[in-house]
XYZ file of C-alpha atoms in Angstrom:
411
model
C -67.375 15.071 -30.340
C -66.366 17.098 -33.053
C -64.021 16.459 -35.815
C -60.484 18.060 -35.490
C -62.077 20.425 -32.634
C -58.985 22.779 -32.387
C -60.787 24.578 -35.616
C -63.705 24.783 -33.923
C -65.637 27.741 -34.356
C -68.399 29.708 -32.717
C -71.091 28.608 -35.653
C -73.364 25.762 -35.630
C -74.314 24.950 -38.768
C -72.181 22.548 -40.769
C -70.017 24.633 -43.395
C -71.497 25.539 -46.914
C -70.987 22.854 -50.133
C -68.071 23.144 -51.694
C -67.925 23.489 -55.412
C -68.117 19.937 -57.225
C -67.825 18.327 -60.556
C -70.827 18.747 -62.940
C -72.646 15.412 -63.136
C -71.758 14.238 -66.826
C -68.445 14.251 -64.672
C -68.771 12.135 -61.856
C -69.165 8.815 -63.083
C -65.221 8.360 -63.771
C -64.748 9.777 -60.171
C -67.353 7.199 -59.028
C -65.003 4.529 -61.026
C -62.264 6.236 -59.119
C -63.420 5.719 -55.944
C -64.215 1.727 -56.530
C -60.965 1.374 -57.614
C -59.601 3.227 -54.177
C -61.827 0.955 -52.312
C -60.544 -1.994 -53.659
C -56.603 -0.583 -54.144
C -56.158 1.093 -51.151
C -58.682 0.980 -48.009
C -59.091 -2.849 -48.716
C -55.642 -3.856 -47.886
C -55.449 -1.299 -44.970
C -58.784 -2.698 -43.299
C -57.487 -6.264 -43.810
C -53.990 -5.310 -42.204
C -56.095 -3.587 -39.054
C -57.787 -6.728 -38.565
C -61.145 -6.155 -40.181
C -62.521 -9.203 -41.979
C -62.931 -9.877 -45.824
C -66.738 -10.646 -45.602
C -67.185 -7.330 -43.447
C -65.345 -5.280 -45.869
C -67.473 -6.681 -48.490
C -70.626 -6.321 -47.167
C -69.644 -2.824 -45.935
C -68.993 -1.701 -49.317
C -71.906 -3.229 -51.612
C -73.374 -1.091 -53.593
C -72.253 2.454 -51.583
C -71.414 5.279 -53.789
C -69.745 8.381 -52.925
C -72.088 11.045 -51.351
C -71.774 14.364 -53.140
C -74.067 16.050 -51.080
C -71.103 16.567 -48.032
C -69.533 19.812 -47.655
C -65.806 20.611 -48.186
C -65.257 17.883 -51.347
C -62.088 18.209 -53.639
C -63.084 15.431 -56.077
C -59.953 14.672 -59.030
C -60.384 17.091 -61.723
C -62.368 19.663 -59.929
C -61.292 22.961 -58.360
C -60.015 23.123 -54.259
C -63.544 24.004 -52.275
C -63.360 27.307 -51.164
C -61.963 27.752 -47.567
C -64.899 28.561 -45.336
C -64.332 31.568 -43.387
C -66.928 33.831 -41.053
C -66.735 37.150 -42.596
C -66.779 38.657 -39.165
C -65.304 37.390 -35.935
C -67.922 35.977 -33.452
C -68.696 37.554 -30.691
C -67.704 34.716 -27.342
C -71.313 35.860 -25.993
C -73.196 33.972 -28.658
C -72.174 30.569 -27.430
C -72.833 31.167 -23.659
C -75.841 33.447 -24.243
C -78.526 32.836 -21.113
C -81.537 31.991 -23.879
C -78.904 29.041 -25.113
C -79.418 27.623 -21.613
C -83.269 28.043 -20.970
C -84.433 25.030 -22.905
C -82.094 22.777 -22.085
C -82.135 23.505 -18.004
C -85.795 21.922 -17.397
C -85.361 19.088 -20.189
C -81.584 18.279 -18.172
C -83.859 18.067 -14.914
C -86.176 15.617 -16.342
C -83.398 13.719 -17.887
C -81.470 13.370 -14.588
C -84.573 12.242 -13.130
C -85.550 9.894 -15.374
C -82.058 8.367 -15.723
C -80.722 8.266 -11.888
C -79.847 4.840 -11.139
C -77.961 4.601 -14.618
C -76.064 7.866 -13.667
C -75.085 7.025 -10.343
C -73.805 3.831 -11.698
C -71.889 5.784 -14.396
C -70.500 8.419 -11.066
C -69.869 5.136 -9.077
C -67.858 3.647 -11.831
C -66.290 6.727 -13.643
C -66.126 9.696 -10.884
C -67.982 12.217 -13.036
C -71.125 13.828 -11.577
C -74.214 12.816 -13.242
C -75.072 16.963 -14.182
C -71.636 17.099 -16.450
C -72.381 14.056 -18.256
C -76.036 14.948 -18.842
C -74.825 18.503 -19.826
C -72.385 16.995 -22.606
C -75.206 14.804 -23.672
C -77.103 17.793 -24.127
C -74.572 19.847 -26.052
C -73.720 16.790 -28.281
C -77.518 16.266 -29.306
C -80.081 17.998 -27.040
C -80.247 14.594 -25.175
C -80.369 12.371 -28.233
C -83.136 14.655 -29.818
C -81.033 16.221 -32.644
C -81.064 14.096 -35.926
C -78.180 12.276 -36.813
C -78.530 11.505 -40.812
C -75.558 10.407 -42.310
C -74.564 6.836 -43.527
C -70.961 7.113 -41.105
C -69.405 4.630 -43.478
C -70.469 6.414 -46.511
C -69.470 9.581 -45.292
C -66.533 8.662 -44.117
C -65.263 6.754 -47.382
C -66.287 10.192 -49.633
C -64.374 12.069 -46.988
C -61.364 9.811 -47.350
C -61.368 9.702 -51.093
C -62.050 13.263 -52.000
C -62.434 15.647 -49.157
C -60.366 18.482 -48.341
C -58.908 17.166 -45.396
C -58.701 13.304 -46.633
C -55.713 12.170 -44.692
C -57.348 12.955 -41.402
C -60.568 10.651 -42.211
C -58.831 7.383 -43.831
C -57.958 6.732 -40.274
C -61.354 7.043 -39.072
C -62.878 4.829 -41.594
C -60.889 1.619 -40.875
C -62.320 2.490 -37.594
C -65.116 2.585 -38.309
C -65.104 -0.767 -40.006
C -63.494 -2.157 -36.988
C -66.423 -1.259 -35.312
C -68.997 -3.133 -37.770
C -66.530 -6.155 -37.430
C -66.580 -6.452 -33.909
C -69.652 -4.380 -31.995
C -72.468 -6.525 -33.473
C -73.546 -3.214 -35.305
C -75.022 -2.862 -39.026
C -73.826 -0.201 -41.389
C -77.146 0.974 -41.479
C -77.405 1.627 -37.382
C -74.038 3.414 -37.786
C -75.332 6.839 -38.392
C -73.240 10.047 -38.042
C -72.593 13.888 -38.702
C -71.673 14.692 -42.342
C -67.902 14.775 -40.765
C -68.548 11.073 -39.418
C -68.938 11.930 -35.707
C -71.656 9.208 -34.310
C -74.682 9.012 -32.026
C -75.494 10.940 -29.193
C -72.090 11.673 -27.805
C -70.600 12.683 -31.486
C -67.750 10.094 -31.528
C -65.534 9.755 -33.758
C -64.992 5.683 -34.471
C -61.657 6.022 -33.145
C -62.773 7.463 -30.056
C -65.511 4.693 -30.033
C -63.400 2.068 -30.110
C -61.493 3.782 -27.200
C -64.417 5.048 -25.073
C -67.990 3.387 -25.602
C -69.200 0.857 -23.123
C -71.931 -1.216 -22.645
C -73.835 0.026 -19.638
C -76.971 -1.678 -20.316
C -75.276 -5.664 -20.922
C -77.050 -6.026 -24.182
C -73.608 -6.977 -25.589
C -74.017 -3.923 -28.069
C -72.204 -0.436 -27.725
C -75.080 1.123 -28.982
C -74.603 4.843 -28.364
C -77.379 5.786 -30.721
C -80.326 4.203 -29.507
C -79.012 2.992 -25.749
C -79.309 6.014 -23.277
C -77.330 4.086 -20.530
C -74.725 3.237 -22.969
C -74.686 6.910 -24.456
C -74.094 8.157 -20.545
C -71.836 5.635 -19.821
C -69.501 6.051 -22.976
C -69.489 10.087 -21.680
C -68.430 9.035 -18.433
C -65.640 6.817 -19.383
C -64.280 9.143 -22.079
C -63.959 11.807 -19.384
C -62.470 9.533 -16.668
C -59.736 8.308 -19.323
C -58.865 11.717 -20.305
C -57.991 12.830 -16.347
C -61.237 13.113 -14.832
C -60.679 13.652 -11.116
C -63.758 12.392 -8.871
C -64.961 15.457 -6.534
C -63.604 18.575 -7.731
C -65.891 21.044 -9.421
C -65.042 22.536 -12.817
C -64.896 26.071 -11.916
C -66.161 29.500 -10.879
C -67.262 32.879 -11.632
C -65.575 35.657 -9.822
C -64.595 39.193 -9.458
C -61.145 39.833 -10.573
C -59.558 43.321 -9.451
C -58.442 45.621 -11.908
C -55.083 45.271 -10.727
C -54.965 41.422 -11.501
C -53.417 41.275 -15.543
C -55.585 39.396 -17.795
C -52.233 37.437 -19.062
C -52.236 35.537 -15.962
C -54.379 33.309 -18.172
C -53.954 29.632 -18.995
C -53.808 25.912 -17.388
C -49.629 26.425 -17.389
C -50.013 30.089 -15.230
C -52.111 28.365 -12.163
C -51.745 29.788 -8.698
C -53.098 28.327 -5.348
C -56.456 29.615 -3.825
C -54.147 31.401 -1.292
C -52.531 33.498 -3.773
C -55.420 34.325 -5.612
C -57.058 35.321 -2.509
C -53.938 37.290 -1.780
C -54.521 38.823 -5.105
C -58.178 40.170 -4.030
C -60.031 37.418 -5.801
C -63.562 36.858 -5.178
C -66.134 34.648 -5.907
C -69.879 35.981 -7.212
C -72.256 35.406 -4.975
C -73.796 32.315 -4.831
C -70.285 30.973 -5.744
C -67.429 29.699 -3.298
C -63.624 29.026 -4.058
C -62.247 25.566 -3.011
C -62.003 25.419 0.477
C -58.229 23.949 0.110
C -56.027 26.811 -0.003
C -53.062 25.234 -1.140
C -55.000 23.828 -4.589
C -54.024 25.125 -7.774
C -57.109 26.620 -9.886
C -56.294 28.663 -13.130
C -57.650 31.697 -14.654
C -59.992 31.944 -17.676
C -61.719 35.041 -19.046
C -62.838 33.839 -22.484
C -63.328 37.678 -23.436
C -60.300 38.788 -21.387
C -61.421 41.979 -20.093
C -64.765 42.079 -22.378
C -66.411 39.755 -20.560
C -66.781 37.426 -17.433
C -63.665 35.776 -15.436
C -63.699 32.478 -14.267
C -61.538 30.104 -12.019
C -60.944 26.475 -13.122
C -59.880 23.415 -12.192
C -58.106 20.223 -13.959
C -61.613 18.999 -14.538
C -62.661 22.150 -16.971
C -59.177 21.200 -19.230
C -60.727 17.550 -19.252
C -63.953 18.178 -20.808
C -61.810 20.556 -23.162
C -60.554 17.311 -23.998
C -63.936 16.408 -25.282
C -64.198 19.363 -27.771
C -60.898 21.596 -27.798
C -62.868 24.773 -27.141
C -63.023 27.090 -23.941
C -66.306 28.426 -24.586
C -67.366 24.935 -24.949
C -66.326 23.659 -21.504
C -67.443 26.402 -20.000
C -70.988 25.386 -21.876
C -70.874 22.506 -20.216
C -69.506 23.217 -17.048
C -72.030 26.530 -16.458
C -75.270 24.029 -17.684
C -74.295 21.678 -14.903
C -74.259 24.210 -12.230
C -77.392 25.439 -13.848
C -79.602 21.601 -13.572
C -78.834 22.857 -9.485
C -78.814 25.858 -8.270
C -76.797 28.014 -9.956
C -77.061 31.078 -11.257
C -76.657 32.608 -14.658
C -73.205 34.101 -15.854
C -73.298 37.440 -13.937
C -70.130 38.812 -15.905
C -70.851 41.412 -18.834
C -69.923 40.610 -22.539
C -68.749 43.532 -24.227
C -66.380 42.113 -26.922
C -65.766 44.314 -29.168
C -66.661 44.219 -32.937
C -65.403 45.260 -36.054
C -62.649 42.591 -37.402
C -62.554 39.970 -38.915
C -60.608 36.123 -38.864
C -58.305 37.236 -41.750
C -57.486 40.290 -39.091
C -57.362 38.290 -36.363
C -55.153 35.447 -38.232
C -52.684 38.773 -39.228
C -52.401 40.300 -35.858
C -51.077 36.754 -34.775
C -48.504 36.358 -37.215
C -46.772 39.687 -36.127
C -47.145 38.546 -32.472
C -45.474 35.634 -33.101
C -42.475 37.067 -35.438
C -42.099 38.917 -31.871
C -41.406 35.451 -30.169
C -45.472 35.257 -28.649
C -47.082 31.907 -28.462
C -50.682 32.411 -29.768
C -50.871 28.336 -30.305
C -51.717 28.914 -34.229
C -52.367 31.606 -36.080
C -55.696 30.672 -37.555
C -58.002 33.477 -36.341
C -59.369 32.808 -33.232
C -58.723 33.757 -30.255
C -57.800 30.904 -27.758
C -56.248 31.512 -24.651
C -52.564 32.155 -25.746
C -53.393 34.498 -28.131
C -55.251 36.206 -25.385
C -52.192 36.061 -23.133
C -49.978 37.064 -26.159
C -52.151 40.087 -26.815
C -51.950 41.202 -22.956
C -48.191 40.442 -22.704
C -47.772 42.711 -25.623
C -50.049 45.563 -24.145
C -48.239 45.407 -21.270
C -44.598 45.587 -22.963
C -45.733 48.819 -24.412
C -47.168 50.294 -20.758
C -50.495 49.560 -21.940
C -53.456 48.328 -19.478
C -53.901 44.782 -20.506
C -57.434 43.897 -22.107
C -56.335 40.492 -23.685
C -58.381 40.518 -26.592
C -58.772 42.058 -29.308
C -60.593 45.372 -31.001
C -60.705 46.771 -34.303
C -57.628 48.878 -33.921
C -55.371 46.248 -31.718
C -55.888 44.250 -34.820
C -53.802 46.554 -36.930
C -51.524 47.626 -34.192
C -50.691 44.661 -32.328
C -46.850 43.189 -32.739
C -45.949 46.502 -35.129
């Protein structure tokens, strides 16, 4: 699970490295780090129930990891703000080539792990295909390298990361894992931001959701495939997964139906959507219960495909707070079976950047529109706000910015 996923961007690579102190000045910071471990982290860990022996062994010989991005060491200038110069086209995230390599391998993993996946579904109600699709998206079925020492990374980011206050609780949680889960520090590998193992759980999420599916006494999300799959299933169950309910279906949305109906707070019954002329794309089907509420999803507004999604789509979003992430997972799960490629065309405009979007969001906020956050990312609340502003001006709603709209919306 990605750290602080509300700030998710479409780019896959880690941010560029921040400016740090010259080598000659680092020993002083290392000494400050050791003092901070003793004066701040050790008391907090002991108060949280971590044993003194565990703490002392964990930090024996630990130094700062100066290779991490987003560092703000004492005495150094703040790290450069990482910005995408161009807004990322949503189509890039769910382009068909992104699925081509994952589908055959996923079918193989479904077959190889059929027994444990059946048990995961029995316990947690989550279909095997959804569990395996998250596994694919997070670590390519465990094949992606997880290189960092989780404790060292979290300690570094807690001490001198640009968002240090958000990392300290995760550092304490990592120490609790060491103290109670029969794992060694060497086994606890993570991303640069502390997301651990094949499911990419932050330490706090590990404590809440990881399970010992293979019964060996460890919750090993690094090497045990049963533990990985069971932990993903439990996470989704604990966050509200409804057994037997598909995530969603691609639809044809008539031109007369506003894209500003999008979002989890504007659901309509299946019967109401049908009355509006909504139909599934070939190969898909709407839920059979006409009274069930489902929700419109349009990740690129009128510049991309439309979907009707269930509550389970929003459960997937709790794993990673991104419409595109949840769409990727749901669609990949379908493709393991007889699901077809996304049929709708993506024509999202270009020619603007995130600063343009953020300025537009601030103008819309000033008019009373809820954009979610003026962060330069076009989430569903921003899309709805754009559509409602367009309707207020007598314009056909597109619910997605273009090079002109980012300059005029909200004025």
